[in-house]
């Protein structure tokens, strides 16, 4: 009888759990995903949970399609362009497959230099008591700090370092993402100016106009604004047509201009054109592309790795000023072996019967001893 009980209770424990194909994170399209997208976050890819990209390159295209089925990659573009790779990846098949699927950015432990892919390296982590604070306090001008974040590790919840977060939100920095920073750089390099030629038909009666336009056309379809610093000789423009104002404390990318340092910072979207109006002849204009938005000191993005549950990864940052690059990983789904429900029912039926027999056996033994 004892052997039978042992078998009944061991079978459910030892029965194998079968792995289904793959699960879906419904937070990507339900509430949290749209909210993070509107705030300025980016969604990139990190493959499929538990699958080695160095062996299975199919997960690159599959992860891209999985992500695009539920959300755009950014407010600037629909196609994901950022991919997280494991440390030490040197497989050319991986790199060529990434390029074939329109990825242009990799990180963040990839210690390599490539002309066909932009590599972001990890600065430090946001994990509590693991932050290397000197990297956050000693950032160089125009540097991008790529800060690692993961919400759990082998079912252990990771806590964020609140001191590090407080430091980051107090600094004179641009909160951005991998893809935004990358495209902003090239967008700013494609901003040009030209002086409007005056004729009898468009005479301006004593003032002149300088047009500034952004001609950036990205290969990935992202329409990210670029920033330049403009300098001129003489008086300031008396009018900026088709451009709004920026404030010194604006830390999230947007269009506009702000006077500073004897000139002005100007941020323009691709295809956008503004007009500066000056009294008398147009002055000489100098345009210098900027790596960092709005004259801020440097840039910061928090990079969420192996994001299988967007709610869990983002739950500590609902009210944060920080912006995130979420590297989405499709989660593996688990399903119970079909035999387990049968075993469970068998246990429910068999256990009372066996217990009743054990009680009856004890009573019979007592009756024999008494007689």
mmCIF file of C-alpha atoms in Angstrom:
data_model
loop_
_atom_site.group_PDB
_atom_site.id
_atom_site.type_symbol
_atom_site.label_atom_id
_atom_site.label_comp_id
_atom_site.label_asym_id
_atom_site.label_seq_id
_atom_site.Cartn_x
_atom_site.Cartn_y
_atom_site.Cartn_z
ATOM 1 C CA UNK A 1 0.000 0.000 0.000
ATOM 2 C CA UNK A 2 2.856 2.412 0.841
ATOM 3 C CA UNK A 3 4.418 1.760 -2.547
ATOM 4 C CA UNK A 4 1.152 2.615 -4.278
ATOM 5 C CA UNK A 5 0.914 5.939 -2.420
ATOM 6 C CA UNK A 6 4.503 6.771 -3.305
ATOM 7 C CA UNK A 7 3.881 6.107 -6.994
ATOM 8 C CA UNK A 8 0.719 8.218 -6.989
ATOM 9 C CA UNK A 9 2.474 11.260 -5.570
ATOM 10 C CA UNK A 10 5.720 10.882 -7.528
ATOM 11 C CA UNK A 11 4.234 10.536 -11.008
ATOM 12 C CA UNK A 12 2.911 14.150 -11.214
ATOM 13 C CA UNK A 13 6.230 15.429 -9.910
ATOM 14 C CA UNK A 14 8.339 13.488 -12.376
ATOM 15 C CA UNK A 15 6.061 13.847 -15.394
ATOM 16 C CA UNK A 16 7.733 16.024 -18.052
ATOM 17 C CA UNK A 17 6.532 19.522 -18.878
ATOM 18 C CA UNK A 18 6.274 19.999 -22.630
ATOM 19 C CA UNK A 19 7.373 23.271 -24.184
ATOM 20 C CA UNK A 20 4.905 24.780 -26.626
ATOM 21 C CA UNK A 21 6.030 26.900 -29.551
ATOM 22 C CA UNK A 22 6.067 30.483 -28.217
ATOM 23 C CA UNK A 23 4.040 32.831 -26.095
ATOM 24 C CA UNK A 24 3.159 36.495 -26.720
ATOM 25 C CA UNK A 25 3.558 39.510 -24.464
ATOM 26 C CA UNK A 26 0.199 41.264 -24.785
ATOM 27 C CA UNK A 27 1.545 44.366 -23.014
ATOM 28 C CA UNK A 28 3.262 45.289 -26.285
ATOM 29 C CA UNK A 29 -0.068 46.362 -27.777
ATOM 30 C CA UNK A 30 -2.205 46.681 -24.663
ATOM 31 C CA UNK A 31 -1.891 49.896 -22.600
ATOM 32 C CA UNK A 32 1.811 49.841 -21.676
ATOM 33 C CA UNK A 33 3.307 49.481 -25.158
ATOM 34 C CA UNK A 34 1.360 52.401 -26.662
ATOM 35 C CA UNK A 35 2.099 54.535 -23.584
ATOM 36 C CA UNK A 36 5.854 53.884 -23.747
ATOM 37 C CA UNK A 37 5.846 54.529 -27.495
ATOM 38 C CA UNK A 38 4.096 57.886 -27.066
ATOM 39 C CA UNK A 39 6.610 58.894 -24.385
ATOM 40 C CA UNK A 40 9.480 58.335 -26.817
ATOM 41 C CA UNK A 41 10.749 54.845 -25.988
ATOM 42 C CA UNK A 42 12.080 52.474 -28.634
ATOM 43 C CA UNK A 43 11.366 48.786 -29.207
ATOM 44 C CA UNK A 44 14.192 46.673 -30.579
ATOM 45 C CA UNK A 45 14.795 42.927 -30.615
ATOM 46 C CA UNK A 46 16.652 40.400 -28.487
ATOM 47 C CA UNK A 47 15.616 37.187 -30.241
ATOM 48 C CA UNK A 48 13.699 34.249 -28.782
ATOM 49 C CA UNK A 49 13.932 33.136 -25.178
ATOM 50 C CA UNK A 50 16.434 30.320 -24.719
ATOM 51 C CA UNK A 51 17.532 30.200 -28.383
ATOM 52 C CA UNK A 52 21.202 30.794 -29.278
ATOM 53 C CA UNK A 53 21.424 33.321 -32.105
ATOM 54 C CA UNK A 54 24.859 32.022 -33.087
ATOM 55 C CA UNK A 55 23.236 28.703 -33.992
ATOM 56 C CA UNK A 56 19.726 29.758 -35.013
ATOM 57 C CA UNK A 57 19.778 32.899 -37.170
ATOM 58 C CA UNK A 58 16.102 32.461 -38.058
ATOM 59 C CA UNK A 59 15.196 34.175 -34.784
ATOM 60 C CA UNK A 60 16.397 37.512 -36.194
ATOM 61 C CA UNK A 61 13.663 37.789 -38.814
ATOM 62 C CA UNK A 62 11.164 36.023 -36.557
ATOM 63 C CA UNK A 63 11.748 38.469 -33.701
ATOM 64 C CA UNK A 64 11.394 41.418 -36.077
ATOM 65 C CA UNK A 65 8.092 40.081 -37.429
ATOM 66 C CA UNK A 66 6.843 39.273 -33.919
ATOM 67 C CA UNK A 67 7.527 42.826 -32.770
ATOM 68 C CA UNK A 68 6.118 44.513 -35.869
ATOM 69 C CA UNK A 69 2.946 42.470 -35.531
ATOM 70 C CA UNK A 70 2.081 44.356 -32.351
ATOM 71 C CA UNK A 71 3.778 47.769 -32.334
ATOM 72 C CA UNK A 72 5.899 50.295 -34.171
ATOM 73 C CA UNK A 73 9.538 50.406 -33.164
ATOM 74 C CA UNK A 74 9.454 54.128 -32.358
ATOM 75 C CA UNK A 75 7.413 57.289 -32.724
ATOM 76 C CA UNK A 76 9.846 58.040 -35.586
ATOM 77 C CA UNK A 77 9.545 54.786 -37.541
ATOM 78 C CA UNK A 78 7.827 51.410 -37.675
ATOM 79 C CA UNK A 79 10.773 49.115 -38.466
ATOM 80 C CA UNK A 80 12.953 47.874 -35.574
ATOM 81 C CA UNK A 81 16.612 48.722 -36.161
ATOM 82 C CA UNK A 82 18.262 47.795 -32.822
ATOM 83 C CA UNK A 83 19.253 44.262 -31.812
ATOM 84 C CA UNK A 84 20.803 42.958 -28.596
ATOM 85 C CA UNK A 85 23.581 40.393 -29.033
ATOM 86 C CA UNK A 86 25.267 38.095 -26.511
ATOM 87 C CA UNK A 87 28.801 38.895 -25.439
ATOM 88 C CA UNK A 88 31.518 37.757 -27.827
ATOM 89 C CA UNK A 89 29.330 37.350 -30.921
ATOM 90 C CA UNK A 90 31.616 37.151 -33.962
ATOM 91 C CA UNK A 91 29.511 35.017 -36.280
ATOM 92 C CA UNK A 92 29.396 36.646 -39.722
ATOM 93 C CA UNK A 93 26.166 34.793 -40.470
ATOM 94 C CA UNK A 94 24.574 36.692 -37.575
ATOM 95 C CA UNK A 95 25.787 40.073 -38.832
ATOM 96 C CA UNK A 96 24.759 39.468 -42.444
ATOM 97 C CA UNK A 97 21.298 38.266 -41.370
ATOM 98 C CA UNK A 98 20.864 41.349 -39.196
ATOM 99 C CA UNK A 99 21.691 43.620 -42.137
ATOM 100 C CA UNK A 100 19.365 41.684 -44.452
ATOM 101 C CA UNK A 101 16.550 42.361 -41.994
ATOM 102 C CA UNK A 102 17.244 46.121 -41.781
ATOM 103 C CA UNK A 103 18.941 46.158 -38.389
ATOM 104 C CA UNK A 104 21.658 48.813 -38.212
ATOM 105 C CA UNK A 105 22.459 48.938 -34.462
ATOM 106 C CA UNK A 106 23.827 46.226 -32.160
ATOM 107 C CA UNK A 107 24.906 46.133 -28.530
ATOM 108 C CA UNK A 108 25.689 46.265 -25.828
ATOM 109 C CA UNK A 109 28.554 43.942 -24.913
ATOM 110 C CA UNK A 110 29.818 43.576 -28.458
ATOM 111 C CA UNK A 111 33.485 44.542 -28.355
ATOM 112 C CA UNK A 112 33.994 45.032 -32.052
ATOM 113 C CA UNK A 113 34.098 47.712 -34.701
ATOM 114 C CA UNK A 114 32.128 47.433 -37.909
ATOM 115 C CA UNK A 115 31.350 49.792 -40.753
ATOM 116 C CA UNK A 116 28.068 48.107 -41.635
ATOM 117 C CA UNK A 117 26.585 48.116 -38.105
ATOM 118 C CA UNK A 118 26.702 50.739 -35.367
ATOM 119 C CA UNK A 119 27.870 49.275 -32.056
ATOM 120 C CA UNK A 120 26.754 50.661 -28.689
ATOM 121 C CA UNK A 121 28.735 49.503 -25.667
ATOM 122 C CA UNK A 122 27.366 49.145 -22.154
ATOM 123 C CA UNK A 123 28.313 51.942 -19.752
ATOM 124 C CA UNK A 124 27.048 50.433 -16.501
ATOM 125 C CA UNK A 125 23.952 48.805 -15.012
ATOM 126 C CA UNK A 126 20.926 50.209 -13.197
ATOM 127 C CA UNK A 127 20.800 47.266 -10.783
ATOM 128 C CA UNK A 128 20.776 48.238 -7.112
ATOM 129 C CA UNK A 129 24.241 48.276 -5.513
ATOM 130 C CA UNK A 130 25.843 47.370 -8.858
ATOM 131 C CA UNK A 131 25.983 50.815 -10.490
ATOM 132 C CA UNK A 132 29.418 52.219 -11.246
ATOM 133 C CA UNK A 133 28.527 55.796 -10.344
ATOM 134 C CA UNK A 134 31.764 57.280 -11.681
ATOM 135 C CA UNK A 135 30.623 56.490 -15.235
ATOM 136 C CA UNK A 136 27.436 58.473 -14.662
ATOM 137 C CA UNK A 137 29.162 61.457 -13.048
ATOM 138 C CA UNK A 138 32.182 61.690 -15.376
ATOM 139 C CA UNK A 139 30.555 61.392 -18.797
ATOM 140 C CA UNK A 140 32.312 63.282 -21.570
ATOM 141 C CA UNK A 141 30.632 65.920 -23.730
ATOM 142 C CA UNK A 142 28.282 64.448 -26.353
ATOM 143 C CA UNK A 143 28.747 60.876 -25.093
ATOM 144 C CA UNK A 144 25.831 58.422 -25.088
ATOM 145 C CA UNK A 145 25.552 56.433 -21.858
ATOM 146 C CA UNK A 146 23.961 53.036 -22.476
ATOM 147 C CA UNK A 147 22.741 51.768 -19.094
ATOM 148 C CA UNK A 148 21.795 48.096 -18.713
ATOM 149 C CA UNK A 149 18.506 47.065 -17.089
ATOM 150 C CA UNK A 150 16.864 43.693 -16.523
ATOM 151 C CA UNK A 151 13.829 43.142 -14.295
ATOM 152 C CA UNK A 152 14.459 39.541 -13.315
ATOM 153 C CA UNK A 153 17.141 36.900 -13.498
ATOM 154 C CA UNK A 154 16.172 33.229 -13.139
ATOM 155 C CA UNK A 155 12.908 34.187 -11.367
ATOM 156 C CA UNK A 156 14.723 36.585 -9.017
ATOM 157 C CA UNK A 157 13.334 40.145 -9.181
ATOM 158 C CA UNK A 158 16.008 42.791 -9.686
ATOM 159 C CA UNK A 159 15.698 46.140 -7.910
ATOM 160 C CA UNK A 160 16.671 49.411 -9.536
ATOM 161 C CA UNK A 161 19.197 51.762 -7.949
ATOM 162 C CA UNK A 162 17.183 54.822 -6.912
ATOM 163 C CA UNK A 163 20.305 56.866 -6.167
ATOM 164 C CA UNK A 164 21.535 56.370 -9.724
ATOM 165 C CA UNK A 165 18.124 57.285 -11.131
ATOM 166 C CA UNK A 166 18.011 60.451 -9.011
ATOM 167 C CA UNK A 167 21.428 61.417 -10.353
ATOM 168 C CA UNK A 168 20.430 60.860 -13.979
ATOM 169 C CA UNK A 169 17.238 62.914 -13.758
ATOM 170 C CA UNK A 170 19.134 65.796 -12.136
ATOM 171 C CA UNK A 171 21.738 66.061 -14.887
ATOM 172 C CA UNK A 172 21.884 68.279 -17.949
ATOM 173 C CA UNK A 173 21.317 65.354 -20.330
ATOM 174 C CA UNK A 174 19.209 64.276 -23.279
ATOM 175 C CA UNK A 175 16.999 61.240 -22.589
ATOM 176 C CA UNK A 176 16.986 59.223 -25.773
ATOM 177 C CA UNK A 177 17.180 55.734 -27.318
ATOM 178 C CA UNK A 178 19.660 53.857 -29.472
ATOM 179 C CA UNK A 179 17.780 54.367 -32.739
ATOM 180 C CA UNK A 180 16.835 57.969 -32.008
ATOM 181 C CA UNK A 181 20.416 58.955 -31.139
ATOM 182 C CA UNK A 182 21.786 57.177 -34.221
ATOM 183 C CA UNK A 183 19.371 58.785 -36.696
ATOM 184 C CA UNK A 184 19.538 62.196 -34.998
ATOM 185 C CA UNK A 185 23.275 62.275 -35.718
ATOM 186 C CA UNK A 186 22.844 61.742 -39.463
ATOM 187 C CA UNK A 187 19.758 63.916 -39.634
ATOM 188 C CA UNK A 188 21.712 66.886 -38.268
ATOM 189 C CA UNK A 189 24.425 66.358 -40.876
ATOM 190 C CA UNK A 190 21.841 66.932 -43.618
ATOM 191 C CA UNK A 191 20.593 70.361 -42.555
ATOM 192 C CA UNK A 192 21.480 73.139 -45.006
ATOM 193 C CA UNK A 193 20.684 76.787 -45.663
ATOM 194 C CA UNK A 194 20.206 78.989 -48.689
ATOM 195 C CA UNK A 195 19.436 82.672 -49.174
ATOM 196 C CA UNK A 196 16.152 83.495 -50.851
ATOM 197 C CA UNK A 197 16.683 85.417 -54.055
ATOM 198 C CA UNK A 198 14.534 88.541 -54.078
ATOM 199 C CA UNK A 199 12.699 89.621 -57.199
ATOM 200 C CA UNK A 200 10.095 92.243 -57.958
ATOM 201 C CA UNK A 201 7.450 89.604 -57.212
ATOM 202 C CA UNK A 202 8.705 88.650 -53.742
ATOM 203 C CA UNK A 203 10.288 91.893 -52.603
ATOM 204 C CA UNK A 204 10.531 92.150 -48.837
ATOM 205 C CA UNK A 205 11.013 95.916 -48.542
ATOM 206 C CA UNK A 206 14.269 96.065 -46.599
ATOM 207 C CA UNK A 207 14.682 92.628 -45.081
ATOM 208 C CA UNK A 208 16.098 89.326 -46.256
ATOM 209 C CA UNK A 209 15.333 85.665 -45.761
ATOM 210 C CA UNK A 210 17.494 82.608 -45.127
ATOM 211 C CA UNK A 211 15.871 79.207 -45.562
ATOM 212 C CA UNK A 212 17.067 76.262 -43.486
ATOM 213 C CA UNK A 213 15.959 72.785 -44.501
ATOM 214 C CA UNK A 214 16.526 69.191 -43.426
ATOM 215 C CA UNK A 215 17.203 66.911 -46.411
ATOM 216 C CA UNK A 216 17.785 63.721 -44.427
ATOM 217 C CA UNK A 217 16.416 60.546 -46.005
ATOM 218 C CA UNK A 218 17.109 57.476 -43.894
ATOM 219 C CA UNK A 219 17.417 53.989 -45.345
ATOM 220 C CA UNK A 220 15.408 52.570 -42.437
ATOM 221 C CA UNK A 221 12.414 54.887 -42.828
ATOM 222 C CA UNK A 222 12.876 56.631 -39.488
ATOM 223 C CA UNK A 223 12.022 60.342 -39.671
ATOM 224 C CA UNK A 224 14.140 61.581 -36.755
ATOM 225 C CA UNK A 225 14.844 65.309 -36.336
ATOM 226 C CA UNK A 226 18.415 66.563 -36.357
ATOM 227 C CA UNK A 227 20.023 69.379 -34.386
ATOM 228 C CA UNK A 228 22.442 72.076 -35.524
ATOM 229 C CA UNK A 229 24.012 75.133 -33.940
ATOM 230 C CA UNK A 230 23.579 78.286 -36.028
ATOM 231 C CA UNK A 231 25.836 81.348 -35.842
ATOM 232 C CA UNK A 232 25.662 84.612 -37.797
ATOM 233 C CA UNK A 233 27.208 88.061 -37.887
ATOM 234 C CA UNK A 234 25.192 91.046 -36.783
ATOM 235 C CA UNK A 235 21.734 91.351 -35.313
ATOM 236 C CA UNK A 236 19.508 88.413 -34.436
ATOM 237 C CA UNK A 237 16.715 87.413 -36.821
ATOM 238 C CA UNK A 238 13.552 89.350 -36.130
ATOM 239 C CA UNK A 239 11.441 86.359 -37.130
ATOM 240 C CA UNK A 240 11.636 82.547 -37.175
ATOM 241 C CA UNK A 241 8.918 81.369 -39.521
ATOM 242 C CA UNK A 242 7.504 77.838 -39.041
ATOM 243 C CA UNK A 243 9.569 77.064 -35.953
ATOM 244 C CA UNK A 244 8.547 76.808 -32.310
ATOM 245 C CA UNK A 245 10.593 77.568 -29.213
ATOM 246 C CA UNK A 246 12.757 75.242 -27.145
ATOM 247 C CA UNK A 247 13.442 75.722 -23.457
ATOM 248 C CA UNK A 248 16.793 75.050 -21.799
ATOM 249 C CA UNK A 249 15.257 72.254 -19.723
ATOM 250 C CA UNK A 250 13.738 70.392 -22.698
ATOM 251 C CA UNK A 251 15.365 66.942 -22.493
ATOM 252 C CA UNK A 252 13.127 64.952 -24.858
ATOM 253 C CA UNK A 253 13.698 65.342 -28.600
ATOM 254 C CA UNK A 254 11.369 67.756 -30.382
ATOM 255 C CA UNK A 255 11.528 70.479 -33.026
ATOM 256 C CA UNK A 256 12.261 74.111 -32.249
ATOM 257 C CA UNK A 257 15.001 76.667 -31.627
ATOM 258 C CA UNK A 258 16.691 78.220 -28.612
ATOM 259 C CA UNK A 259 19.108 81.166 -28.395
ATOM 260 C CA UNK A 260 22.348 80.282 -26.601
ATOM 261 C CA UNK A 261 26.096 80.949 -26.681
ATOM 262 C CA UNK A 262 25.953 83.686 -29.296
ATOM 263 C CA UNK A 263 23.806 81.701 -31.703
ATOM 264 C CA UNK A 264 20.907 79.279 -31.607
ATOM 265 C CA UNK A 265 20.257 75.572 -31.372
ATOM 266 C CA UNK A 266 17.802 74.436 -34.027
ATOM 267 C CA UNK A 267 16.113 71.026 -34.328
ATOM 268 C CA UNK A 268 14.350 70.157 -37.592
ATOM 269 C CA UNK A 269 12.517 67.079 -38.859
ATOM 270 C CA UNK A 270 13.410 65.559 -42.243
ATOM 271 C CA UNK A 271 11.596 67.465 -44.961
ATOM 272 C CA UNK A 272 10.946 70.457 -42.703
ATOM 273 C CA UNK A 273 12.007 73.962 -43.697
ATOM 274 C CA UNK A 274 12.063 77.148 -41.632
ATOM 275 C CA UNK A 275 12.818 80.742 -42.605
ATOM 276 C CA UNK A 276 14.943 83.287 -40.746
ATOM 277 C CA UNK A 277 14.071 86.889 -41.526
ATOM 278 C CA UNK A 278 16.749 89.577 -41.074
ATOM 279 C CA UNK A 279 16.719 93.329 -41.418
ATOM 280 C CA UNK A 280 18.755 94.424 -44.465
ATOM 281 C CA UNK A 281 21.051 91.984 -46.323
ATOM 282 C CA UNK A 282 21.279 88.389 -45.166
ATOM 283 C CA UNK A 283 24.336 87.724 -42.982
ATOM 284 C CA UNK A 284 26.836 84.915 -43.353
ATOM 285 C CA UNK A 285 25.419 81.845 -41.645
ATOM 286 C CA UNK A 286 27.415 79.026 -40.046
ATOM 287 C CA UNK A 287 25.688 75.673 -39.406
ATOM 288 C CA UNK A 288 27.331 73.043 -37.183
ATOM 289 C CA UNK A 289 25.691 69.600 -36.717
ATOM 290 C CA UNK A 290 25.245 68.546 -33.082
ATOM 291 C CA UNK A 291 25.458 65.052 -31.606
ATOM 292 C CA UNK A 292 23.339 66.045 -28.609
ATOM 293 C CA UNK A 293 19.897 67.643 -28.680
ATOM 294 C CA UNK A 294 19.305 71.218 -27.444
ATOM 295 C CA UNK A 295 22.883 71.917 -26.348
ATOM 296 C CA UNK A 296 22.674 69.394 -23.502
ATOM 297 C CA UNK A 297 25.910 67.943 -22.140
ATOM 298 C CA UNK A 298 25.498 64.285 -23.100
ATOM 299 C CA UNK A 299 22.853 61.610 -23.678
ATOM 300 C CA UNK A 300 21.442 58.685 -21.690
ATOM 301 C CA UNK A 301 19.317 55.684 -22.584
ATOM 302 C CA UNK A 302 18.268 52.822 -20.336
ATOM 303 C CA UNK A 303 18.461 49.560 -22.285
ATOM 304 C CA UNK A 304 16.017 46.884 -21.176
ATOM 305 C CA UNK A 305 17.455 43.453 -21.993
ATOM 306 C CA UNK A 306 15.614 40.161 -22.591
ATOM 307 C CA UNK A 307 12.221 41.858 -22.242
ATOM 308 C CA UNK A 308 9.700 39.020 -22.158
ATOM 309 C CA UNK A 309 7.137 40.907 -20.045
ATOM 310 C CA UNK A 310 6.971 44.654 -20.708
ATOM 311 C CA UNK A 311 4.812 45.246 -17.638
ATOM 312 C CA UNK A 312 7.367 43.655 -15.330
ATOM 313 C CA UNK A 313 10.331 45.409 -16.954
ATOM 314 C CA UNK A 314 8.719 48.871 -16.942
ATOM 315 C CA UNK A 315 6.609 48.785 -13.769
ATOM 316 C CA UNK A 316 9.147 50.715 -11.667
ATOM 317 C CA UNK A 317 9.412 53.544 -14.209
ATOM 318 C CA UNK A 318 5.856 54.680 -14.967
ATOM 319 C CA UNK A 319 6.535 58.270 -13.874
ATOM 320 C CA UNK A 320 10.214 58.412 -14.816
ATOM 321 C CA UNK A 321 11.712 61.082 -17.063
ATOM 322 C CA UNK A 322 14.153 58.505 -18.429
ATOM 323 C CA UNK A 323 13.690 56.967 -21.864
ATOM 324 C CA UNK A 324 14.198 53.309 -22.679
ATOM 325 C CA UNK A 325 15.429 51.116 -25.493
ATOM 326 C CA UNK A 326 13.447 47.902 -24.915
ATOM 327 C CA UNK A 327 15.082 44.831 -26.476
ATOM 328 C CA UNK A 328 12.100 42.522 -26.876
ATOM 329 C CA UNK A 329 12.554 38.771 -26.549
ATOM 330 C CA UNK A 330 9.704 36.481 -27.483
ATOM 331 C CA UNK A 331 8.903 34.358 -24.408
ATOM 332 C CA UNK A 332 8.820 30.588 -24.472
ATOM 333 C CA UNK A 333 5.400 29.174 -23.631
ATOM 334 C CA UNK A 334 4.933 26.212 -21.315
ATOM 335 C CA UNK A 335 2.062 23.760 -21.463
ATOM 336 C CA UNK A 336 1.276 20.855 -19.217
ATOM 337 C CA UNK A 337 1.789 17.325 -20.441
ATOM 338 C CA UNK A 338 -1.595 15.825 -21.414
ATOM 339 C CA UNK A 339 -1.146 13.014 -18.915
ATOM 340 C CA UNK A 340 -1.047 15.334 -15.896
ATOM 341 C CA UNK A 341 -4.807 16.072 -15.721
ATOM 342 C CA UNK A 342 -5.480 12.324 -15.884
ATOM 343 C CA UNK A 343 -3.002 11.726 -13.082
ATOM 344 C CA UNK A 344 -4.571 14.509 -11.014
ATOM 345 C CA UNK A 345 -8.040 12.999 -11.344
ATOM 346 C CA UNK A 346 -6.645 9.574 -10.496
ATOM 347 C CA UNK A 347 -5.037 10.973 -7.353
ATOM 348 C CA UNK A 348 -8.305 12.616 -6.306
ATOM 349 C CA UNK A 349 -10.175 9.349 -6.714
ATOM 350 C CA UNK A 350 -7.537 6.987 -5.363
ATOM 351 C CA UNK A 351 -6.424 8.902 -2.290
ATOM 352 C CA UNK A 352 -9.697 8.667 -0.261
ATOM 353 C CA UNK A 353 -10.056 4.997 -1.176
ATOM 354 C CA UNK A 354 -6.531 4.165 -0.039
ATOM 355 C CA UNK A 355 -6.881 6.175 3.153
ATOM 356 C CA UNK A 356 -10.148 4.371 3.936
ATOM 357 C CA UNK A 357 -8.433 1.008 3.432
ATOM 358 C CA UNK A 358 -5.527 2.051 5.659
ATOM 359 C CA UNK A 359 -7.934 3.086 8.415
ATOM 360 C CA UNK A 360 -9.858 -0.164 8.039
ATOM 361 C CA UNK A 361 -6.621 -2.146 8.225
ATOM 362 C CA UNK A 362 -5.620 -0.373 11.439
ATOM 363 C CA UNK A 363 -9.026 -1.073 12.966
ATOM 364 C CA UNK A 364 -8.789 -4.754 12.012
ATOM 365 C CA UNK A 365 -5.344 -4.941 13.606
ATOM 366 C CA UNK A 366 -6.672 -3.405 16.826
ATOM 367 C CA UNK A 367 -9.586 -5.871 16.934
ATOM 368 C CA UNK A 368 -7.213 -8.818 16.519
ATOM 369 C CA UNK A 369 -4.956 -7.553 19.319
ATOM 370 C CA UNK A 370 -7.927 -7.054 21.674
ATOM 371 C CA UNK A 371 -9.206 -10.551 21.047
#
